[in-house]
Amino acid sequence: KKYDEFTKLSIHNHFGSKDSEKKINEPFNKIMKMDYDSVIKRLEDAEKNDFELLALTNANAFKVVDYITIRLLAKEYKIEVLPGVEINVSNKDGTNYLHTVLILDSNSNLLQFQEELQKCYNSNNNNYISIEQLVKIILEKKVIIIPHGIKQSGGQRSASENSEQFKEIIAFNDAIPVIIEDNKSYHKETLIQKLKNELNKEELAWLEESANISAADRTSYSKIESPSYIWGKASFNDLFFASLMKESRIKREEDIIVKTSYISQIEIKPKEGISNSQISHAVINCSHGLN
């Protein structure tokens, strides 16, 4: 590993061919099929570029059987894969859609989530869900919400062009961690400028303190210009905690500081020759964050 205490990750990844997901203009009841040859190539690419934590986030498609199979395949490459999906969150009129990634705890009732998500598509006769539907399917689950920031502005799928849905998603932050997906760290400043007349003072304050994170999406892992890391292990719980802690636990590669010296271990020894000492021997292993 390049950085001992950090995990290199991509939270938005498409696996398989076009047959494994559903775009907004495709039938909501489309029969999907996973291309596992392309899955293996994608995992090989991730391993080659030292990624340890990925999320399966195909567009408007969540199939538990595909997730379990891909996770098992990924273990051969020493990669952990989390369950997730990329959804279209609609405005009230159903005319604009904010691309939003959901990542779930693998210990959740994933079959129930699969059924609930498909019911939303069936109800709308389309591959999008409303804010009200989003609340129902995630509020009682352990989940991380990741809307696009300025990413895909040209296709009107970004938060910068969908302030109505973005404001509602910010409101989730009291109960569910929310982070923003963008390719570069400075994109957050661009997003703030674009939304400064759309958000209130509290929402802008949240945006200024929020963390943003990069991902491969549909591209090669080698093309991520500013890869993201969490200060933690390759697990959902570590990602969840990092999301709560924001920029103190989510770092871009260029922001990671490798210290030349730090306290790595503290050893406590009882004084020799003293019986019934209240001090017992102990070893405390420390992080590079303790200097």
XYZ file of C-alpha atoms in Angstrom:
291
model
C 0.000 0.000 0.000
C 1.156 3.496 -0.793
C -0.382 4.900 2.412
C -0.543 2.518 5.366
C -3.577 3.918 7.169
C -5.597 4.995 4.138
C -7.848 3.077 1.750
C -8.013 4.066 -1.914
C -11.594 3.933 -3.099
C -14.053 4.666 -5.875
C -17.651 5.054 -4.720
C -19.281 5.178 -8.173
C -18.579 2.305 -10.575
C -20.468 0.709 -13.459
C -19.956 -3.025 -13.973
C -20.993 -5.015 -16.998
C -22.305 -3.874 -20.365
C -25.258 -1.613 -21.179
C -27.504 -4.646 -20.678
C -26.767 -4.577 -16.933
C -28.435 -1.198 -16.235
C -31.300 1.067 -17.268
C -31.019 4.615 -18.590
C -33.750 7.194 -18.088
C -35.068 6.720 -21.642
C -35.164 2.907 -21.465
C -38.089 0.719 -20.319
C -38.476 0.658 -16.540
C -39.122 -3.113 -16.706
C -36.123 -3.862 -18.920
C -34.688 -7.372 -18.497
C -31.057 -6.967 -17.469
C -28.095 -9.300 -17.891
C -24.620 -8.982 -16.353
C -21.534 -9.399 -18.554
C -19.026 -11.039 -16.223
C -16.123 -10.957 -18.684
C -16.195 -7.166 -18.537
C -16.601 -7.330 -14.735
C -13.333 -9.252 -14.429
C -11.523 -6.770 -16.698
C -12.806 -3.920 -14.534
C -11.601 -5.612 -11.349
C -8.197 -6.226 -12.930
C -8.006 -2.528 -13.810
C -8.920 -1.553 -10.239
C -6.307 -3.900 -8.780
C -3.641 -2.585 -11.172
C -4.333 0.939 -9.911
C -4.278 -0.072 -6.205
C -7.969 0.402 -5.409
C -9.177 -1.490 -2.351
C -12.791 -0.374 -1.922
C -15.400 -0.076 -4.670
C -19.172 0.216 -4.846
C -21.366 -1.436 -7.467
C -23.542 1.486 -8.624
C -25.122 0.661 -11.965
C -27.690 3.096 -13.304
C -31.201 2.444 -11.952
C -30.370 -1.245 -11.466
C -29.956 -3.099 -8.203
C -29.780 -6.881 -8.363
C -28.662 -8.722 -5.243
C -27.471 -11.787 -7.182
C -25.140 -9.622 -9.291
C -23.794 -7.854 -6.224
C -23.022 -11.086 -4.364
C -21.285 -12.588 -7.401
C -19.183 -9.474 -8.090
C -18.222 -9.181 -4.427
C -17.010 -12.790 -4.404
C -15.040 -12.230 -7.614
C -13.487 -9.058 -6.160
C -12.155 -10.923 -3.141
C -9.760 -12.726 -5.508
C -8.249 -9.294 -6.207
C -8.266 -8.289 -2.511
C -10.929 -5.671 -3.238
C -14.046 -5.082 -1.127
C -17.213 -4.201 -3.058
C -20.189 -2.458 -1.433
C -23.797 -2.614 -2.696
C -25.195 0.514 -4.289
C -27.052 2.101 -7.172
C -27.059 5.321 -9.193
C -30.558 6.789 -9.330
C -32.329 9.689 -11.019
C -33.959 11.863 -8.350
C -36.713 13.876 -10.015
C -38.045 17.330 -9.268
C -41.741 17.828 -8.509
C -42.626 18.134 -12.201
C -40.664 15.048 -13.232
C -38.765 17.103 -15.801
C -35.247 17.314 -14.301
C -33.174 14.609 -12.654
C -30.287 14.772 -10.211
C -27.875 11.858 -10.477
C -27.380 10.474 -6.985
C -25.443 7.450 -5.772
C -26.703 5.389 -2.841
C -24.349 3.046 -0.991
C -25.823 0.528 1.435
C -24.500 -1.574 4.266
C -23.988 -5.098 2.907
C -25.649 -6.394 6.095
C -28.907 -4.646 5.157
C -31.939 -6.467 3.809
C -30.797 -6.050 0.207
C -33.647 -8.073 -1.315
C -36.138 -5.747 0.343
C -34.314 -2.705 -1.060
C -34.276 -4.294 -4.533
C -38.047 -4.783 -4.401
C -38.742 -1.293 -3.014
C -36.652 0.408 -5.682
C -38.343 -1.498 -8.499
C -41.771 -0.616 -7.053
C -40.824 3.062 -7.361
C -39.954 2.614 -11.028
C -43.156 0.651 -11.619
C -45.222 3.359 -9.930
C -43.634 6.100 -12.046
C -43.560 4.055 -15.271
C -40.031 5.377 -15.654
C -36.503 5.028 -14.307
C -36.610 7.816 -11.742
C -37.771 8.266 -8.162
C -39.150 11.264 -6.302
C -37.803 12.713 -3.074
C -40.809 11.263 -1.234
C -40.032 7.799 -2.591
C -36.362 8.222 -1.718
C -37.278 8.971 1.893
C -39.374 5.816 2.151
C -36.745 3.428 0.801
C -33.706 4.704 2.731
C -34.788 6.431 5.950
C -34.634 3.338 8.156
C -31.525 1.917 6.471
C -27.830 2.503 7.031
C -26.937 4.276 3.809
C -24.676 6.991 2.377
C -26.064 9.525 -0.124
C -23.736 10.942 -2.786
C -25.234 13.447 -5.268
C -23.239 14.813 -8.201
C -21.835 18.294 -7.596
C -20.998 20.063 -10.856
C -20.353 16.705 -12.521
C -22.524 16.186 -15.636
C -23.589 19.839 -15.674
C -23.815 19.654 -19.454
C -26.395 16.891 -19.213
C -28.390 18.723 -16.516
C -27.792 15.920 -14.045
C -25.730 17.881 -11.502
C -26.658 19.553 -8.209
C -25.711 22.901 -9.792
C -28.705 22.534 -12.132
C -31.063 20.735 -9.772
C -31.164 22.887 -6.652
C -34.706 21.737 -5.810
C -33.648 18.118 -5.276
C -30.242 19.052 -3.848
C -31.801 21.152 -1.085
C -33.934 18.167 -0.074
C -30.910 15.862 -0.053
C -28.950 18.299 2.150
C -31.805 17.981 4.656
C -31.025 14.245 4.957
C -27.667 15.077 6.545
C -29.214 15.251 10.026
C -29.948 11.521 9.826
C -27.858 10.146 6.954
C -24.329 11.135 5.852
C -24.208 13.065 2.578
C -21.042 13.641 0.546
C -20.646 15.108 -2.942
C -19.141 13.435 -5.980
C -16.846 15.582 -8.134
C -13.632 15.007 -10.026
C -11.527 17.706 -8.333
C -11.545 19.178 -4.826
C -11.865 22.762 -6.103
C -15.125 21.864 -7.855
C -16.854 22.461 -4.533
C -16.029 26.177 -4.800
C -17.539 26.246 -8.281
C -20.678 24.546 -6.958
C -20.978 27.109 -4.149
C -20.792 29.966 -6.647
C -23.429 28.384 -8.879
C -25.847 27.796 -5.993
C -25.250 30.856 -3.809
C -28.556 32.400 -4.918
C -30.487 29.126 -4.606
C -29.470 27.937 -1.115
C -30.160 29.599 2.242
C -27.453 30.524 4.744
C -27.570 27.169 6.580
C -27.442 25.154 3.347
C -24.477 27.155 2.050
C -22.694 26.648 5.384
C -23.238 22.898 5.081
C -21.905 22.929 1.521
C -18.762 24.798 2.567
C -18.013 22.180 5.241
C -18.937 19.149 3.133
C -16.484 16.677 1.628
C -16.344 15.826 -2.055
C -15.036 12.591 -3.467
C -13.859 11.281 -6.833
C -14.830 8.072 -8.601
C -14.169 6.133 -11.778
C -17.821 6.132 -12.894
C -17.572 4.557 -16.379
C -13.913 5.395 -17.075
C -10.712 3.478 -16.360
C -9.359 3.742 -12.825
C -6.107 5.076 -14.273
C -7.957 8.163 -15.529
C -8.988 9.429 -12.087
C -6.918 12.604 -11.859
C -7.418 13.234 -8.156
C -8.103 9.875 -6.457
C -9.830 9.822 -3.074
C -8.957 7.941 0.096
C -10.614 7.380 3.435
C -8.581 7.332 6.610
C -9.721 3.864 7.591
C -10.124 0.310 6.362
C -11.906 -1.069 3.310
C -15.351 -1.514 4.860
C -18.768 0.104 4.818
C -18.521 1.085 8.481
C -15.213 2.886 7.919
C -16.652 4.701 4.889
C -19.785 5.586 6.878
C -17.715 7.020 9.744
C -15.428 8.878 7.312
C -18.497 10.393 5.650
C -19.710 11.650 9.016
C -16.271 13.139 9.759
C -16.082 14.744 6.293
C -12.737 16.217 5.196
C -10.896 15.077 8.319
C -11.346 11.451 7.175
C -11.867 11.823 3.403
C -8.737 12.940 1.563
C -7.560 13.519 -1.978
C -4.206 11.923 -2.732
C -2.513 15.316 -2.985
C -3.724 16.230 0.519
C -2.320 13.179 2.320
C 0.675 14.052 4.465
C 3.200 11.285 5.048
C 4.975 12.067 8.308
C 8.634 11.167 8.591
C 8.284 10.494 12.328
C 5.433 10.022 14.750
C 4.565 8.150 17.938
C 3.697 4.671 16.693
C 3.405 2.891 20.028
C 3.131 3.659 23.724
C 4.116 0.952 26.207
C 3.020 1.159 29.841
C 5.088 -0.800 32.341
C 4.464 -1.161 36.092
C 7.450 -0.189 38.218
C 9.626 -3.168 39.087
C 9.669 -4.350 42.678
C 6.195 -3.071 43.554
C 3.595 -5.725 44.399
C -0.157 -5.192 43.918
C 0.515 -2.279 41.532
C -2.580 -0.568 40.166
C -0.718 -0.158 36.891
C -0.731 -3.168 34.561
C 1.374 -3.698 31.480
C -0.239 -2.424 28.288
C 0.709 -1.526 24.714
C -1.182 1.210 22.854
C -0.678 1.216 19.088
C -0.987 4.740 17.687
C -1.761 6.277 14.340
C 0.267 8.747 12.302
C -2.375 11.263 13.360
C -0.883 11.356 16.834
C 2.307 13.441 16.709
